[in-house]
N, CA, C and O of each residue as an XYZ file, in Angstrom:
396
protein
N       0.562    163.181     42.553
C       0.969    162.278     41.807
C       0.458    160.821     42.673
O       0.445    160.752     43.902
N       0.120    159.896     41.904
C      -0.643    158.720     42.541
C       0.978    157.895     42.468
O       2.009    158.238     41.888
N       0.714    156.867     43.194
C       2.138    155.950     43.510
C       1.365    154.476     43.694
O       0.591    154.275     44.631
N       1.635    153.610     42.816
C       1.164    152.380     43.148
C       1.764    151.416     44.343
O       2.981    151.359     44.521
N       0.906    150.715     45.094
C       1.551    149.699     45.913
C       2.765    148.853     45.438
O       2.543    147.806     44.829
N       3.868    149.203     45.653
C       5.027    148.532     45.517
C       6.199    149.221     44.729
O       7.340    148.793     44.555
N       5.599    150.468     44.269
C       6.302    151.832     43.239
C       7.473    152.389     44.273
O       7.385    152.416     45.500
N       8.269    152.699     43.697
C       9.075    153.299     44.159
C       8.785    154.925     44.247
O       8.684    155.765     43.353
N       8.691    155.029     45.679
C       8.114    156.805     45.492
C       9.533    157.601     45.282
O      10.673    157.219     45.541
N       9.140    158.660     44.804
C      10.317    159.627     44.458
C      11.198    160.040     46.024
O      10.763    160.031     47.176
N      12.321    160.319     45.595
C      13.064    160.668     47.070
C      12.479    162.058     47.605
O      12.373    163.009     46.830
N      12.156    162.139     48.757
C      11.684    163.558     49.705
C      12.536    163.527     50.954
O      13.163    162.572     51.413
N      12.444    164.628     51.362
C      13.152    164.787     52.857
C      12.337    165.604     53.465
O      11.782    166.395     52.703
N      12.059    165.696     54.618
C      11.641    166.174     55.931
C      12.195    165.964     56.842
O      13.144    165.202     57.027
N      11.426    166.911     57.814
C      12.632    167.092     59.419
C      11.096    166.436     60.624
O       9.913    166.771     60.693
N      11.711    165.684     61.181
C      10.602    165.418     62.050
C      11.156    165.764     63.541
O      10.508    165.458     64.542
N      12.409    166.427     63.598
C      12.745    167.214     64.285
C      13.924    167.881     63.870
O      14.019    168.518     62.820
N      14.776    167.734     64.667
C      16.087    168.623     64.403
C      16.981    167.947     63.166
O      17.709    168.702     62.523
N      16.927    166.425     62.804
C      17.342    165.529     61.829
C      16.739    165.555     60.449
O      15.564    165.188     60.456
N      17.096    165.803     59.563
C      16.223    165.631     58.362
C      16.027    164.028     58.180
O      16.688    163.380     58.992
N      15.351    163.365     57.393
C      14.942    162.260     57.251
C      14.482    162.252     55.277
O      13.696    162.980     54.670
N      15.157    161.386     54.889
C      15.023    161.470     53.587
C      14.403    159.974     53.566
O      14.539    159.232     54.539
N      13.635    159.536     52.260
C      12.982    158.280     51.952
C      14.049    157.033     51.369
O      13.857    155.819     51.311
N      15.399    157.960     50.916
C      16.376    157.079     50.284
C      17.155    156.544     51.621
O      17.862    155.550     51.452
N      17.096    157.070     52.841
C      17.292    156.915     53.937
C      17.081    155.193     54.506
O      17.730    154.471     55.264
N      15.856    155.021     53.713
C      15.438    153.590     54.049
C      15.625    152.527     52.877
O      15.208    151.381     53.047
N      16.290    152.923     51.611
C      16.304    152.457     50.533
C      17.345    151.090     50.718
O      18.493    151.199     51.150
N      16.774    149.908     50.344
C      17.560    148.375     50.483
C      17.306    147.871     52.233
O      17.706    146.801     52.691
N      16.627    148.827     52.934
C      16.877    148.195     54.267
C      15.485    147.661     54.703
O      15.371    146.508     55.120
N      14.216    148.675     54.585
C      12.859    148.046     54.531
C      11.825    149.280     53.833
O      11.999    150.473     53.584
N      10.754    148.399     53.673
C       9.357    149.280     52.931
C       8.991    150.467     53.847
O       9.361    150.339     55.014
N       8.245    151.742     53.488
C       7.954    152.410     54.359
C       6.290    152.813     54.070
O       5.666    152.870     53.010
N       5.973    153.000     55.135
C       4.402    152.987     55.061
C       4.336    154.534     55.210
O       4.966    154.925     56.192
N       3.581    155.759     54.303
C       3.761    156.911     54.362
C       2.287    157.384     54.916
O       1.388    157.060     54.140
N       1.908    157.986     55.932
C       0.567    158.411     56.277
C       0.531    159.873     55.883
O       1.389    160.470     56.534
N      -0.068    160.603     55.145
C       0.058    161.703     54.847
C      -1.480    162.223     55.674
O      -2.594    161.701     55.671
N      -1.046    163.262     56.236
C      -2.883    163.795     57.281
C      -2.770    165.165     57.105
O      -1.597    165.535     57.154
N      -3.610    166.083     56.910
C      -4.023    167.391     57.022
C      -3.428    167.715     58.300
O      -2.443    168.428     58.104
N      -3.627    167.474     59.583
C      -3.241    168.633     60.837
C      -3.560    167.576     62.185
O      -4.549    166.903     62.474
N      -2.418    167.748     62.756
C      -2.691    167.295     64.550
C      -3.887    167.717     65.032
O      -4.264    168.859     64.767
N      -4.546    166.987     65.698
C      -5.591    167.016     66.602
C      -6.900    167.419     65.761
O      -7.685    168.164     66.348
N      -7.304    166.921     64.154
C      -8.609    167.123     63.938
C      -9.403    165.927     64.196
O      -8.824    164.890     64.518
N     -10.488    165.962     64.102
C     -10.873    164.716     64.592
C     -10.939    163.493     63.619
O     -10.932    162.326     64.012
N     -11.006    163.898     62.243
C     -10.744    162.842     61.474
C      -9.257    162.452     61.228
O      -8.910    161.317     60.902
N      -8.613    163.254     61.370
C      -6.919    162.474     61.394
C      -6.491    161.981     62.898
O      -5.729    161.027     63.050
N      -6.993    162.642     63.887
C      -7.063    161.709     65.187
C      -7.588    160.155     64.958
O      -6.865    159.223     65.311
N      -8.877    159.921     64.353
C      -9.475    158.544     64.309
C      -8.545    157.756     63.307
O      -8.327    156.547     63.395
N      -8.031    158.584     62.352
C      -7.042    157.790     61.751
C      -5.904    157.290     62.082
O      -5.539    156.218     61.600
N      -5.162    157.971     62.947
C      -4.015    158.045     63.607
C      -4.252    156.732     64.652
O      -3.319    155.952     64.844
N      -5.568    156.538     65.319
C      -5.867    155.601     66.561
C      -5.719    154.262     66.125
O      -5.223    153.331     66.759
N      -6.439    154.248     64.399
C      -6.633    153.207     63.827
C      -5.130    152.711     63.416
O      -4.799    151.585     63.786
N      -4.354    153.378     62.785
C      -2.919    153.153     62.497
C      -2.174    152.462     63.710
O      -1.678    151.342     63.584
N      -2.104    153.354     65.181
C      -1.753    152.878     66.075
C      -1.738    151.402     66.397
O      -0.755    150.696     66.618
N      -3.500    150.945     66.373
C      -3.370    149.900     66.597
C      -3.030    148.802     65.438
O      -2.803    147.609     65.644
N      -3.042    149.354     64.384
C      -1.996    148.403     63.498
C      -1.046    148.315     63.269
O      -0.711    147.629     62.303
N       0.027    149.083     64.185
C       1.454    148.771     64.510
C       1.829    147.538     64.411
O       2.622    147.235     63.520
N       1.480    146.849     65.047
C       2.043    145.484     65.086
C       2.119    144.657     63.909
O       3.017    143.851     63.666
N       0.843    144.983     63.003
C       0.771    143.851     61.733
C       2.040    144.875     60.733
O       2.709    144.297     59.876
N       2.205    146.242     60.967
C       3.199    147.131     60.261
C       4.401    146.583     60.651
O       5.275    146.561     59.783
N       4.642    146.177     61.634
C       6.029    145.821     62.132
C       6.391    144.541     61.889
O       7.529    144.081     61.795
N       5.046    143.840     61.767
C       5.768    142.115     61.464
C       5.938    142.149     59.954
O       6.646    141.271     59.461
N       5.350    143.095     59.121
C       6.151    143.091     57.834
C       7.204    143.975     57.329
O       7.405    144.368     56.180
N       7.860    144.218     58.460
C       9.345    144.962     58.226
C       9.151    146.505     57.974
O       9.839    147.424     57.529
N       8.099    146.370     58.389
C       7.899    148.081     57.656
C       8.290    149.327     58.394
O       7.672    149.457     59.451
N       9.231    150.368     58.098
C       8.717    151.750     58.937
C       7.879    152.481     58.345
O       7.387    152.378     57.222
N       7.671    153.558     59.505
C       6.269    154.646     59.241
C       6.598    155.613     59.400
O       7.407    155.920     60.276
N       5.954    156.572     58.422
C       6.297    158.039     58.727
C       5.193    158.720     58.872
O       4.914    158.899     57.687
N       4.143    159.364     59.623
C       3.324    160.281     59.475
C       3.641    161.779     59.020
O       4.342    162.542     59.685
N       3.207    162.014     58.142
C       3.429    163.833     57.568
C       2.545    164.291     57.310
O       1.613    163.893     56.612
N       2.800    165.737     58.150
C       1.543    167.010     57.687
C       2.500    168.094     58.093
O       3.609    167.962     58.609
N       1.843    169.222     57.753
C       2.423    170.670     58.046
C       2.514    171.055     59.415
O       2.896    172.206     59.629
N       2.268    170.400     60.284
C       2.226    170.774     61.724
C       3.678    171.072     62.373
O       4.727    170.653     61.884
N       3.600    171.746     63.379
C       4.984    172.242     63.528
C       5.738    170.977     64.688
O       5.019    170.142     65.235
N       7.023    171.022     64.883
C       7.560    170.028     65.918
C       6.872    169.518     67.127
O       6.598    168.372     67.482
N       6.603    171.043     67.831
C       5.893    170.939     69.051
C       4.541    170.174     68.724
O       4.288    169.023     69.078
N       3.742    170.986     68.011
C       2.551    170.352     67.861
C       2.634    168.706     67.563
O       1.665    168.008     67.864
N       3.506    168.273     67.123
C       3.925    166.620     66.622
C       4.089    165.915     68.140
O       3.679    164.811     68.499
N       4.717    166.774     68.794
C       5.338    165.604     70.010
C       4.250    165.595     71.093
O       4.090    164.768     71.991
N       3.394    166.918     70.756
C       2.733    166.905     71.935
C       1.416    166.033     71.491
O       0.805    165.517     72.426
N       0.827    165.776     69.946
C      -0.020    164.712     69.452
C       0.530    163.429     70.024
O       0.024    162.858     70.991
N       2.077    162.819     69.076
C       2.243    161.918     69.851
C       2.461    161.423     70.912
O       2.496    160.194     70.960
N       2.689    162.226     72.163
C       2.242    161.868     73.457
C       0.865    161.214     73.633
O       0.549    160.069     73.956
N       0.080    162.401     73.292
C      -1.412    162.262     73.655
C      -1.748    160.934     72.794
O      -2.644    160.174     73.164
N      -1.089    160.723     71.787
C      -1.745    159.461     70.979
C      -1.012    158.240     70.983
O      -1.415    157.206     70.451
N      -0.342    158.320     71.359
C       0.585    157.100     71.686
C       1.209    156.560     70.396
O       1.492    155.391     70.133
N       1.368    157.710     69.613
C       2.376    157.244     68.402
C       3.591    157.253     68.764
O       3.985    158.204     69.439
N       4.695    155.950     68.320
C       5.537    155.684     68.297
C       6.514    156.044     67.569
O       7.666    156.251     67.951
N       5.934    156.166     66.093
C       6.372    156.481     64.945
C       6.893    158.140     64.331
O       6.389    159.063     64.971
N       7.628    158.463     63.429
C       8.105    159.806     63.366
C       6.810    160.500     62.685
O       6.076    160.094     61.783
N       6.800    161.359     63.231
C       5.779    162.565     62.606
C       6.821    163.714     61.823
O       6.939    164.853     62.277
N       7.447    163.319     60.769
C       7.835    164.629     60.237
C       6.883    165.903     59.285
O       6.065    165.721     58.384
N       7.294    166.985     59.801
C       6.653    168.373     59.104
C       7.361    168.483     57.603
O       8.492    168.103     57.300
N       6.302    169.155     56.696
C       6.752    169.620     55.516
C       6.827    170.819     55.006
O       7.373    171.279     54.004
N       6.025    171.369     56.074
C       6.469    172.935     56.191
C       7.259    173.320     57.074
O       7.159    172.920     58.234
N       8.540    174.493     56.526
C       9.255    174.908     57.550
C       9.272    176.315     57.443
O       9.970    176.861     56.587
N       8.690    176.845     58.097
C       8.355    178.514     57.907
C       9.960    179.600     57.698
O      10.816    179.587     58.583
N      10.063    180.140     56.890
C      11.130    181.153     56.493
C      10.887    182.407     57.306
O       9.873    183.020     56.970
N      11.458    182.831     58.117
C      11.555    184.383     58.274
C      12.457    185.344     57.045
O      13.400    184.916     56.380
N      11.973    186.481     56.987
C      12.351    187.484     56.025
C      13.297    188.576     57.050
O      13.805    189.589     56.569
């Protein structure tokens, strides 16, 4: 589903760690820049995050929050964020369920 710039996104929720994050948590407080990417550590995503990290002062000056969303685990996100200098949340969208 395509969402135009400035259009309200459907409410979504994911977990950057132990606490759930919902887009509606930001409603009326600040706009959110969503960065969807396939995998931590891939060359393309690493280059994209490097550019985004460099542009964070601009994003903050526009009073926006940021979420980088992929299917990687919380452990992978933590290591990746530490390595890349990422200060914004990296929620995961895949939560495995044991049977």
